[in-house]
Short mmCIF file of C-alpha atoms and ligand atoms in Angstrom, two decimals:
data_model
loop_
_atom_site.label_atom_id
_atom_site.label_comp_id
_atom_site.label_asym_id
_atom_site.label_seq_id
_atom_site.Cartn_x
_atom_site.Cartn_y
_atom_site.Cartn_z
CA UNK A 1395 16.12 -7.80 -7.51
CA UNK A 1396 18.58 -4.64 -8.02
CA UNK A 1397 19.82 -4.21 -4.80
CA UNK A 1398 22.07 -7.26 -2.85
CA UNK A 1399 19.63 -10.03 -1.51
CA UNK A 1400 21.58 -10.33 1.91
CA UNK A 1401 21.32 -6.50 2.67
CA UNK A 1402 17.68 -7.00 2.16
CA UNK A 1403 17.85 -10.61 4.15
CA UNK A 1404 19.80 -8.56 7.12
CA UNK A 1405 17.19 -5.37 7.21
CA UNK A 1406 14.39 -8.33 7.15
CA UNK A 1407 16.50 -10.11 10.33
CA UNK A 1408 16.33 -7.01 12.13
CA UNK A 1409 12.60 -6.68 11.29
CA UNK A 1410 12.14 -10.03 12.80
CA UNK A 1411 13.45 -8.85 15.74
CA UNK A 1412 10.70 -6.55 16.85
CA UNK A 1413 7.56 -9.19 15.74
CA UNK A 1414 5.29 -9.91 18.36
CA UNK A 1415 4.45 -13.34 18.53
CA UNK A 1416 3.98 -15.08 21.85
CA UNK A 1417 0.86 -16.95 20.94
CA UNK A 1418 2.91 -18.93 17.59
CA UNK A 1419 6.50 -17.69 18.94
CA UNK A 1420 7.22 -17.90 14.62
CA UNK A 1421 8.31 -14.34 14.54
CA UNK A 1422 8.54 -13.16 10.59
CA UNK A 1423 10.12 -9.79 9.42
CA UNK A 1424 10.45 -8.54 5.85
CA UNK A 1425 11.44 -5.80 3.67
CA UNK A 1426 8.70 -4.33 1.08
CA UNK A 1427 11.28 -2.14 -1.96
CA UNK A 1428 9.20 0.26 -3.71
CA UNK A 1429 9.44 0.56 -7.37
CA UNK A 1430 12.05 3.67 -6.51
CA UNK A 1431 14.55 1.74 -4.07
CA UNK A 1432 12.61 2.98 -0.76
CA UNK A 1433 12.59 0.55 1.72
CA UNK A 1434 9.63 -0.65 4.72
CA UNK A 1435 10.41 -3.16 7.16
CA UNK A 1436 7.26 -5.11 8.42
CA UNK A 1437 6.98 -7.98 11.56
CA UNK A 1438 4.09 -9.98 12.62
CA UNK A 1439 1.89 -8.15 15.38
CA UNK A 1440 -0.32 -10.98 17.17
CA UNK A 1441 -3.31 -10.66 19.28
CA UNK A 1442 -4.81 -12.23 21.64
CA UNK A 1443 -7.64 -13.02 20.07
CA UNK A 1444 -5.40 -14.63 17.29
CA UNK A 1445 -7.93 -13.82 14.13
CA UNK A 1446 -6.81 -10.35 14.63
CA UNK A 1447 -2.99 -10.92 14.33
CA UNK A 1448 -1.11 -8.55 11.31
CA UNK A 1449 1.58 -10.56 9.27
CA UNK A 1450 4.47 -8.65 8.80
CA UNK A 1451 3.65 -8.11 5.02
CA UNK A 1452 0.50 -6.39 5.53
CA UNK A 1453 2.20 -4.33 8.45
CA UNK A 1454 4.96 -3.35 5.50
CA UNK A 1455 2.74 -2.74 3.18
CA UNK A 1456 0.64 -0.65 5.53
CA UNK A 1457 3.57 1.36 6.53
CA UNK A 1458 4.34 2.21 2.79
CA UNK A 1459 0.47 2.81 1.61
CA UNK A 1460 0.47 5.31 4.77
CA UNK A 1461 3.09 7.55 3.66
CA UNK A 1462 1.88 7.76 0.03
CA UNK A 1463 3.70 4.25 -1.83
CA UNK A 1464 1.54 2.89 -4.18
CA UNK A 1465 4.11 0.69 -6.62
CA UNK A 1466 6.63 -2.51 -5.29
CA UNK A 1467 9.32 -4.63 -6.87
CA UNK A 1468 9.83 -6.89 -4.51
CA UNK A 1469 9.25 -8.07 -0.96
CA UNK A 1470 11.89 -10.35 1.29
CA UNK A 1471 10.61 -12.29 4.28
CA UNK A 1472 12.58 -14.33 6.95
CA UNK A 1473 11.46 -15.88 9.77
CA UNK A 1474 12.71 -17.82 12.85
CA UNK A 1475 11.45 -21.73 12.22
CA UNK A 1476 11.88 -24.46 10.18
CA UNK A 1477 8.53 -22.74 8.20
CA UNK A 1478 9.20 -20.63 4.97
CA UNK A 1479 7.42 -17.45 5.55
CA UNK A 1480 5.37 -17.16 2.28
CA UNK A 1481 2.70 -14.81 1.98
CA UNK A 1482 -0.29 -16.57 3.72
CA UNK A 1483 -4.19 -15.90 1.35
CA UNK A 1484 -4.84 -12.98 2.93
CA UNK A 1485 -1.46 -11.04 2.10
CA UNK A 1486 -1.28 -12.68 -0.90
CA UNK A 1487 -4.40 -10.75 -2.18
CA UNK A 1488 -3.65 -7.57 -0.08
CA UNK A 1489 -0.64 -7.34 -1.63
CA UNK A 1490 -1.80 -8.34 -5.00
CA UNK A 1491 -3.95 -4.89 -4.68
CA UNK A 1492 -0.82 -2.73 -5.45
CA UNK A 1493 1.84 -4.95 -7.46
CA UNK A 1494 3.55 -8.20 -8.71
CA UNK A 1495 6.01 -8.18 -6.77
CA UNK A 1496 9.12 -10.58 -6.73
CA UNK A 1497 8.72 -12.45 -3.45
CA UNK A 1498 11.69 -14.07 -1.97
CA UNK A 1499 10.90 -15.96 1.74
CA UNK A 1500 13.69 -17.57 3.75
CA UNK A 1501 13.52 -19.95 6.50
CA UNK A 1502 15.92 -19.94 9.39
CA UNK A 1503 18.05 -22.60 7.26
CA UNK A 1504 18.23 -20.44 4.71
CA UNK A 1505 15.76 -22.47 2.49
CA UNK A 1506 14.03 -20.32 0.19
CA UNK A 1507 11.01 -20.00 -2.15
CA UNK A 1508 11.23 -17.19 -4.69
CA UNK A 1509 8.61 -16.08 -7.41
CA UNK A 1510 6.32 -13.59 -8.41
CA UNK A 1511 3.41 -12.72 -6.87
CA UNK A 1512 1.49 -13.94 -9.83
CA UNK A 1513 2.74 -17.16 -10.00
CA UNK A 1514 2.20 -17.72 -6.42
CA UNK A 1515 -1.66 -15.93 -6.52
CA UNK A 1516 -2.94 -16.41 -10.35
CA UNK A 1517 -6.47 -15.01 -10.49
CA UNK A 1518 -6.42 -12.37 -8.06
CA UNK A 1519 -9.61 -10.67 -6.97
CA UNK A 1520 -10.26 -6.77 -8.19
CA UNK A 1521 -12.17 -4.68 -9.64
N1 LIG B 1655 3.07 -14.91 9.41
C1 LIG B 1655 3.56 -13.80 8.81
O1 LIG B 1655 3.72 -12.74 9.43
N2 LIG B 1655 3.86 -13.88 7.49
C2 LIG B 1655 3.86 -15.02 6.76
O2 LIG B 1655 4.20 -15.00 5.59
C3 LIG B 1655 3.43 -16.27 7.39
C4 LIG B 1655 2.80 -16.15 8.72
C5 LIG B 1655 2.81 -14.87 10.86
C6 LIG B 1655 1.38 -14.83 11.29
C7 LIG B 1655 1.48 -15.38 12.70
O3 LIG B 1655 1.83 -14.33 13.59
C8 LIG B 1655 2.65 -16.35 12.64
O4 LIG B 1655 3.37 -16.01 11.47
C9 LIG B 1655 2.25 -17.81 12.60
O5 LIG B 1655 1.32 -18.02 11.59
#
């Protein structure tokens, strides 16, 4: 990671901020670095009917795809519980679409789990 983990830990804190979680109440935020420095914050958006819910990496990533990012380095994720917020199946292969990225995910402890995506999903699906 180039840039200073706790700037990237603080932008990811203020993510977390603005999730919207009152089904779990485990808000996440995060901070998706493209390959050029450019930073998108993400949070969890949940739904009522639950299956429907965004996790904040898929709401980062969707942020950055939208305005024409196609290459990441790495992605930092916090959240507000005793949980380490690391990229559930679903992001894991969403993500995996675009990059291995360098994943670092922090608890509210500050326990962490850091690694590459491909580490964390070998055998991705593509095509
Ligand atoms: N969640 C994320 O946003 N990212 C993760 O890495 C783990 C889980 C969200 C989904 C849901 O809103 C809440 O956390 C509880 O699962």
């Amino acid at each position: 990671m180039e840039k200073d983990p706790q700037t990237l830990i603080d932008k990811a804190k203020s993510a977390m901020d603005n999730a919207y979680c009152p089904y779990s109440r485990f808000a996440v935020g995060c901070v998706l670095v493209t390959e050029s420095g450019k930073e998108y914050t993400g949070c969890n958006i949940e739904n009522a009917s639950y299956g429907a819910t965004l996790c904040a990496e898929r709401v980062a990533l969707g942020k950055a795809v939208s305005e024409g990012e196609r290459k990441f380095s790495t992605i930092v994720l916090v959240s507000n519980g005793a949980s380490i917020p690391v990229p559930c199946g679903i992001c894991r292969q969403v993500l995996s679409e675009f990059s291995d990225l360098y994943i670092v995910a922090l608890n509210v402890k500050g326990d962490k789990i850091e690694g590459n995506l491909s580490d964390l999903f070998p055998l991705a699906f593509n095509l």
